[in-house]
Amino acid sequence: MTNKGQIYCLLVVDDEDYICSIVTEALSATEEYQVVSFSDPRKATDYLEKNHVDLVLSDLVMGDFSGVEILDQALRCHPDCIVILMTAYPTVNNAISVLRKGAYDYLVKPFKLETLKSAVRRGFAHQSLARENLHLKEQLALYKLSEAMGEATDLESGLKLAAETARSIFGSGAISILVQEKPDQPATPLLVQGKTTDEEAEAFLRGDHDLCAAALDKMEAESESREIKGRTKRIRSLAAHPLISRGQAIGLLNIVAEDPFMQIKPGQLHLLSIIASKIASAIENNRLYNYLQESYLKAITALANAIEARDGYTRGHTDRVTVLAELIARRLNWDERRLSELKMGCTLHDIGKIGIPDAILNKPGQLTPEEWRCMEAHPQLGGKILEGIDFLTPAMPYILYHHEKYDGSGYPNGLVGTEIPIEGRLLMVVDTYDAIVSDRPYRKGAPPERAIEELELYKGSQFDPVIVDILVAVWNEGRIKELAIYADRSPRAVNV
Ligand SMILES: [Fe+2]
């Protein structure tokens, strides 16, 4: 069985010229076979070094040269090569020995040409299955990479997966992923895996190599060979593939294969292209995500500024409340994502005050009952303002529930105990602490000891006792006094 249309390269080695001729003539009758023969085994080893070979037919004894050397050389240069040895002096030991070394078959001279052709056909069928198996393994590796990169939560782990997949396909070489921050800037390493023993290869991995600049336009690959002990050896292969996003190069995927017999094959370069496109997508997605995060932070800052511009009394209040709330949330072992949501929620908790008339919001005295009712609408007003903005949804519990009291006497819904989301219970405590210690138009802020007394007094009625205990603990540890936001005692006022 052979793949239709594929040309197979066969090498025949026998120190008897007439054997070379007969075998070559017999096999050349098949159109798919391209046969080269050598009666000098040393020329055959050089040929194996420099040319692609699918199948080798070699005599076992050629003067002082053993066919086992041809076998070794063939498998070193072409690991999936089929090698069939021929001999006129068969022994069981010889046969077992060469088969153990990786020969596919062992023919005893003289043999019928049909026997030879049949052995070659079986050899190619075996090779075809092995290659198909390898191809499927590579596809499986790519499939696993696609799945894993889809699940990767951060860019670094996604890139590591891609690099490991590339190294598994290209053998244990070294790999680097380089990125360009801007089109006119050089690509610099984002990730390097594996080591090389050569300074030039190291420079290539860092992007400091002629191939790298050229590879930003199209894929570049080269193999370097050297004369070692009178023989030409391939000592290293380099391949650099551009990372393309929206039609533009944004970096490079560089591979160094330092195995002297490793040759990067066209099929592997195709796989390299697929991996490079996955890496480019991951980098671009990360850039877009960061851009979105920056835009969202700017939006939040603008909204927070809008609140403070409207309400002179709350100047600095949101910052202080945010810092204090984070101090307590860390004691509650909240993770970084939750802490980031907490900052958003604390920053925006009074956003609804934008809808409260100036005359009430900035009244320099006590509010009337009616004015209080208006003021008490600010949590729900805030909820309405941010309704439908998905990325601000985590701020909602802070906005809606920061005036709910533990015993149900708060507003807007009169929720009781743990009915109130923890975000609201936490903000209620720190909001009150800051309100007590802050100046109002009609009174100076109270000393912090007074705020602690107040929180202790209403612990379990107005306030969640667990949160109060944590705040009191951090106060006793001196952690609140250490905060720069409470070191500044210049006049300020707060309406909560
Ligand atoms: Fe409020």
XYZ file of C-alpha atoms and ligand atoms in Angstrom:
497
model
C 0.000 0.000 0.000
C 1.364 3.407 -0.986
C -0.200 6.860 -0.920
C -1.443 7.630 -4.424
C 0.589 10.339 -6.159
C 3.365 10.325 -3.573
C 6.929 9.741 -4.761
C 8.975 7.467 -2.491
C 12.769 7.832 -2.301
C 14.645 4.531 -2.140
C 18.348 3.980 -1.581
C 20.074 0.738 -2.618
C 23.526 -0.053 -1.172
C 25.527 -3.110 -2.232
C 29.236 -3.458 -2.985
C 28.298 -5.726 -5.909
C 27.498 -3.403 -8.833
C 25.303 -5.959 -10.579
C 23.091 -6.340 -7.488
C 22.649 -2.570 -7.394
C 21.661 -2.605 -11.073
C 19.207 -5.515 -10.819
C 17.472 -4.173 -7.703
C 17.333 -0.611 -9.066
C 15.913 -1.803 -12.382
C 13.302 -3.990 -10.691
C 12.100 -1.247 -8.341
C 12.276 1.603 -10.888
C 9.518 -0.130 -12.857
C 7.122 1.251 -10.253
C 6.330 4.882 -11.105
C 6.117 6.040 -7.477
C 9.619 4.795 -6.665
C 12.648 7.023 -7.200
C 15.696 4.797 -6.770
C 19.332 5.822 -6.122
C 22.065 3.205 -5.658
C 25.645 3.148 -4.367
C 28.222 0.368 -4.481
C 30.410 2.483 -2.148
C 28.737 2.392 1.299
C 30.607 5.543 2.440
C 28.975 7.557 -0.346
C 25.635 6.085 0.766
C 26.081 7.398 4.339
C 26.832 10.885 2.986
C 23.787 10.654 0.722
C 21.638 9.761 3.733
C 22.985 12.821 5.524
C 21.939 15.255 2.808
C 18.854 13.761 1.173
C 15.388 12.659 2.101
C 15.121 8.840 2.011
C 12.032 6.743 2.716
C 13.455 3.249 2.336
C 16.941 1.697 2.314
C 17.923 -1.699 0.890
C 21.437 -2.520 2.048
C 23.802 -5.450 1.853
C 24.868 -6.610 5.321
C 28.523 -7.343 4.553
C 30.442 -4.987 2.200
C 34.157 -5.709 2.708
C 35.118 -4.074 5.987
C 31.916 -1.983 6.004
C 28.880 -3.359 7.788
C 25.343 -2.767 6.592
C 24.574 -2.105 10.287
C 26.351 1.267 9.892
C 24.008 2.091 7.012
C 21.077 1.030 9.217
C 22.250 3.297 12.081
C 22.860 6.262 9.794
C 19.497 5.857 8.039
C 17.554 5.797 11.311
C 19.538 8.695 12.801
C 18.889 10.933 9.788
C 15.381 9.682 9.005
C 13.748 8.148 12.081
C 10.765 6.749 10.193
C 12.882 5.283 7.374
C 12.301 1.613 6.451
C 15.552 -0.380 6.291
C 15.734 -3.840 4.690
C 19.026 -5.719 4.963
C 20.192 -8.336 2.460
C 22.813 -11.027 2.923
C 24.136 -14.149 1.265
C 25.446 -15.413 4.624
C 22.407 -15.648 6.859
C 22.612 -16.584 10.521
C 19.840 -16.466 13.074
C 21.981 -14.252 15.307
C 22.546 -11.740 12.489
C 18.847 -11.580 11.706
C 17.847 -11.071 15.350
C 20.563 -8.463 15.861
C 19.604 -6.213 12.923
C 15.878 -6.508 13.588
C 16.515 -5.439 17.188
C 18.495 -2.440 15.918
C 15.448 -1.264 13.991
C 15.673 -2.977 10.586
C 12.253 -3.672 9.131
C 13.116 -6.911 7.283
C 15.952 -9.281 6.437
C 16.251 -10.862 2.959
C 18.440 -13.865 2.177
C 20.284 -13.806 -1.154
C 19.538 -15.028 -3.669
C 15.920 -13.879 -3.551
C 13.222 -13.638 -6.180
C 12.528 -10.087 -7.358
C 8.885 -10.615 -6.425
C 9.993 -11.355 -2.838
C 11.974 -8.098 -2.848
C 9.050 -6.063 -4.233
C 6.689 -7.624 -1.729
C 9.034 -6.722 1.181
C 9.275 -3.122 -0.105
C 5.465 -2.839 -0.432
C 4.966 -4.157 3.116
C 7.624 -1.756 4.351
C 5.839 1.253 2.835
C 2.481 0.088 4.200
C 4.043 -0.101 7.665
C 5.626 3.343 7.233
C 2.355 4.842 6.035
C 0.553 3.634 9.179
C 3.343 4.920 11.416
C 3.258 8.336 9.710
C -0.526 8.481 9.939
C -0.274 7.645 13.616
C 2.254 10.452 14.131
C 0.045 12.854 12.197
C -2.937 11.948 14.400
C -0.820 12.439 17.525
C 0.173 15.916 16.307
C -3.447 16.740 15.521
C -4.442 15.499 18.970
C -1.783 17.764 20.498
C -3.245 20.724 18.553
C -6.781 19.803 19.573
C -5.715 19.613 23.218
C -3.944 22.962 22.801
C -7.114 24.567 21.400
C -9.165 23.268 24.313
C -6.572 24.195 26.941
C -6.025 27.706 25.554
C -9.781 28.246 25.604
C -9.786 27.377 29.299
C -6.559 29.226 30.188
C -7.425 32.060 32.560
C -4.350 34.152 31.849
C -2.030 34.839 28.935
C 1.043 33.323 30.590
C -0.486 29.878 31.107
C -1.919 29.921 27.546
C 1.503 30.735 26.057
C 3.205 28.053 28.164
C 0.748 25.473 26.824
C 1.402 26.577 23.239
C 5.178 26.427 23.757
C 4.974 22.950 25.306
C 2.862 21.723 22.369
C 5.340 23.137 19.847
C 8.248 21.515 21.680
C 6.435 18.172 21.774
C 6.010 18.358 17.984
C 9.538 19.544 17.226
C 11.360 17.372 19.721
C 13.158 18.737 22.740
C 14.265 21.998 21.150
C 14.131 25.522 22.534
C 11.337 27.942 21.767
C 10.633 31.617 22.271
C 7.590 33.816 21.807
C 8.433 37.442 20.998
C 6.087 40.403 20.800
C 6.234 43.869 19.293
C 4.560 46.532 21.396
C 4.431 48.773 18.301
C 5.010 47.935 14.594
C 8.252 49.947 14.371
C 9.746 48.414 17.520
C 11.857 45.232 17.674
C 10.183 42.053 18.910
C 11.192 41.218 22.491
C 10.800 37.895 24.356
C 7.567 37.252 26.238
C 8.417 33.626 26.968
C 11.460 31.362 26.436
C 11.397 27.592 27.004
C 14.314 25.179 26.708
C 18.035 25.899 26.486
C 20.568 26.024 23.703
C 24.314 25.565 23.918
C 25.087 28.048 21.193
C 25.362 31.844 21.500
C 23.867 32.443 18.064
C 20.850 30.280 18.875
C 20.434 32.152 22.182
C 20.491 35.433 20.241
C 17.904 34.004 17.829
C 15.611 33.145 20.753
C 15.980 36.725 22.063
C 15.085 38.089 18.618
C 18.600 39.376 17.985
C 19.198 37.595 14.644
C 18.854 38.458 10.947
C 16.185 35.770 10.518
C 13.935 37.479 13.068
C 13.633 40.786 11.215
C 12.933 38.962 7.926
C 10.425 36.611 9.597
C 8.124 39.502 10.532
C 7.049 39.453 6.856
C 6.985 35.686 6.269
C 8.144 32.488 7.869
C 11.907 31.920 7.707
C 13.747 28.664 8.386
C 17.343 27.596 7.969
C 19.498 24.634 8.847
C 23.194 24.983 9.556
C 25.598 22.173 8.711
C 29.259 21.750 9.658
C 32.092 19.427 8.765
C 32.700 17.173 11.741
C 35.368 14.447 11.429
C 35.288 14.673 7.662
C 31.497 14.346 7.484
C 28.902 17.022 7.010
C 26.550 17.145 9.990
C 23.429 19.199 10.371
C 23.997 20.844 13.721
C 21.023 23.110 14.131
C 17.751 24.165 12.536
C 16.071 27.511 13.170
C 12.538 28.482 12.257
C 10.843 31.827 12.902
C 7.127 32.256 12.250
C 5.365 35.640 12.401
C 2.467 36.071 14.820
C -0.205 37.729 12.698
C -3.192 39.556 14.119
C -5.673 41.491 11.978
C -3.246 41.284 9.047
C -0.289 42.693 10.968
C 2.744 41.018 12.520
C 2.671 41.477 16.290
C 5.563 39.146 17.125
C 7.388 35.904 16.365
C 7.353 32.244 17.319
C 10.968 31.016 17.163
C 12.081 27.373 17.277
C 15.621 26.039 17.655
C 16.182 22.317 16.966
C 19.715 21.406 17.996
C 19.514 17.659 17.474
C 22.191 17.077 14.775
C 19.787 14.861 12.856
C 16.613 16.825 13.434
C 15.279 18.331 10.256
C 12.203 20.571 10.374
C 9.813 19.050 7.829
C 7.243 20.950 5.721
C 4.356 19.279 7.612
C 5.809 20.456 10.888
C 6.059 24.008 9.564
C 2.336 23.832 8.807
C 1.727 22.860 12.448
C 3.971 25.744 13.486
C 1.662 28.093 11.528
C -1.385 26.787 13.404
C 0.318 27.178 16.789
C 1.520 30.677 15.812
C -2.044 31.713 14.939
C -3.306 30.428 18.322
C -0.579 32.397 20.105
C -1.352 35.554 18.088
C -5.066 35.256 19.019
C -4.228 34.812 22.709
C -1.938 37.876 22.699
C -4.495 40.003 20.832
C -7.330 38.908 23.155
C -5.178 39.819 26.137
C -4.473 43.260 24.665
C -8.176 43.851 24.032
C -9.036 42.687 27.549
C -6.464 45.060 29.065
C -7.795 47.896 26.909
C -11.317 47.116 28.135
C -10.130 47.080 31.760
C -8.408 50.453 31.325
C -11.501 51.949 29.700
C -13.665 50.614 32.481
C -11.377 52.040 35.170
C -11.516 55.413 33.433
C -15.332 55.191 33.328
C -15.498 54.416 37.048
C -13.124 57.241 37.907
C -15.228 59.656 35.850
C -18.394 58.534 37.653
C -16.746 58.840 41.082
C -15.544 62.332 40.183
C -19.083 63.199 39.110
C -20.403 62.247 42.579
C -17.812 64.304 44.408
C -18.316 67.294 42.110
C -22.021 67.279 43.020
C -21.609 66.716 46.761
C -18.971 68.836 48.427
C -19.520 67.076 51.762
C -18.449 63.671 50.474
C -15.074 64.842 49.150
C -12.575 62.128 50.085
C -15.296 59.965 51.661
C -15.332 57.356 48.892
C -11.542 56.976 49.011
C -11.520 56.519 52.794
C -14.408 54.071 52.771
C -12.748 52.062 49.978
C -9.446 51.732 51.845
C -11.111 50.798 55.134
C -13.470 48.294 53.485
C -10.530 46.604 51.770
C -8.716 46.291 55.099
C -11.687 44.383 56.536
C -12.342 42.352 53.360
C -8.748 41.049 53.471
C -9.456 39.804 57.011
C -12.475 37.996 55.525
C -10.041 36.329 53.071
C -11.711 37.723 49.964
C -9.821 36.898 46.787
C -8.319 39.496 44.425
C -11.315 39.435 42.073
C -13.681 40.168 44.968
C -11.382 42.891 46.282
C -11.371 44.520 42.863
C -15.205 44.403 42.843
C -15.192 45.874 46.354
C -13.144 48.861 45.146
C -15.608 49.369 42.301
C -18.601 49.079 44.673
C -17.157 51.428 47.302
C -16.208 53.980 44.656
C -19.709 53.964 43.194
C -21.825 53.342 46.311
C -23.234 56.872 46.447
C -23.600 57.335 42.669
C -27.374 57.771 43.213
C -26.692 61.118 44.927
C -26.335 62.521 41.414
C -30.166 62.451 41.342
C -30.645 64.291 44.674
C -31.403 68.042 44.374
C -28.574 70.407 45.312
C -30.693 72.067 47.993
C -30.914 68.775 49.888
C -27.526 67.309 49.045
C -25.596 70.413 50.050
C -27.916 71.723 52.790
C -25.683 73.156 55.517
C -27.932 71.899 58.334
C -30.186 69.048 59.487
C -32.521 67.642 56.836
C -36.295 67.715 57.324
C -38.129 64.337 57.369
C -39.242 64.925 53.774
C -35.723 65.815 52.693
C -34.448 62.633 54.363
C -37.001 60.583 52.373
C -35.601 62.134 49.223
C -32.032 61.457 50.348
C -32.947 57.862 51.220
C -33.842 57.231 47.593
C -30.171 57.442 46.548
C -29.401 53.691 46.748
C -32.241 52.857 44.359
C -31.442 55.818 42.130
C -27.863 54.517 41.914
C -29.173 51.049 41.008
C -31.237 52.545 38.185
C -28.308 54.600 36.855
C -26.069 51.537 36.500
C -28.803 49.067 35.506
C -27.863 47.123 32.353
C -24.147 47.982 32.462
C -22.816 44.444 32.783
C -19.293 45.194 33.906
C -20.595 47.375 36.769
C -22.995 44.697 38.052
C -20.607 43.623 40.885
C -21.011 47.156 42.342
C -24.793 46.697 42.755
C -24.888 45.092 46.245
C -22.766 47.949 47.602
C -24.988 50.585 45.988
C -28.345 49.027 46.878
C -27.699 47.729 50.415
C -25.225 50.074 52.121
C -28.006 51.677 54.196
C -29.724 48.437 55.252
C -29.396 47.832 59.018
C -28.842 44.445 60.648
C -32.123 44.628 62.657
C -34.226 45.541 59.606
C -34.600 49.251 60.442
C -32.561 50.425 57.445
C -33.542 51.427 53.929
C -34.582 50.983 51.142
C -35.927 47.441 51.777
C -35.646 46.916 55.544
C -33.744 43.660 55.062
C -32.734 41.766 58.206
C -29.407 40.085 59.176
C -27.945 37.892 56.483
C -30.759 38.849 54.105
C -28.544 41.876 53.549
C -25.709 40.902 51.184
C -22.339 40.908 52.981
C -21.174 43.717 50.675
C -23.941 45.958 52.082
C -23.266 44.906 55.710
C -19.556 45.617 55.309
C -20.072 49.003 53.684
C -22.678 49.981 56.325
C -20.055 49.547 59.077
C -17.168 51.376 57.389
C -19.495 54.086 55.985
C -20.741 54.786 59.524
C -17.230 54.786 60.999
C -16.126 57.358 58.414
C -19.279 59.467 58.889
C -18.685 59.705 62.658
C -15.037 60.694 62.415
C -15.629 63.157 59.533
C -16.578 66.797 59.916
C -20.084 68.022 59.006
C -21.074 71.618 58.259
C -22.693 71.894 61.671
C -20.160 69.876 63.751
C -16.572 68.698 63.838
C -15.796 65.027 63.295
C -15.728 62.919 66.477
C -12.558 61.160 67.650
C -12.194 57.588 66.337
C -12.671 56.167 69.863
C -16.185 57.616 69.758
C -16.854 55.818 66.448
C -15.641 52.523 67.910
C -17.940 52.996 70.955
C -20.859 53.688 68.633
C -20.205 50.598 66.535
C -19.880 48.421 69.659
C -23.101 49.906 71.075
C -25.153 49.085 67.996
C -23.386 45.820 67.165
C -26.052 43.214 66.357
C -28.815 45.843 66.031
C -27.672 48.275 63.334
C -24.452 46.506 62.410
C -23.306 42.994 61.537
C -21.445 41.908 64.707
C -18.811 39.953 62.771
C -17.860 42.979 60.671
C -17.799 45.260 63.725
C -15.545 42.789 65.575
C -13.091 42.803 62.665
C -13.076 46.600 62.428
C -12.555 46.890 66.198
C -9.736 44.324 65.988
C -7.920 46.243 63.240
C -8.506 49.468 65.192
C -6.977 47.889 68.331
C -3.997 46.772 66.254
C -3.485 50.418 65.274
C -4.010 49.596 61.581
C -6.644 52.325 61.001
C -4.486 55.062 62.569
C -1.708 54.012 60.193
C -3.864 54.770 57.147
C -2.741 57.972 55.438
C -6.369 58.826 54.633
C -7.111 59.276 58.342
C -3.884 61.107 59.098
C -5.234 64.219 57.325
C -7.659 65.920 59.739
C -8.370 68.978 57.591
C -12.053 70.049 57.620
C -14.366 67.772 55.729
C -17.981 66.720 55.991
C -20.096 63.737 55.101
C -23.776 63.029 54.563
C -24.358 59.270 54.556
Fe -25.047 56.446 50.905
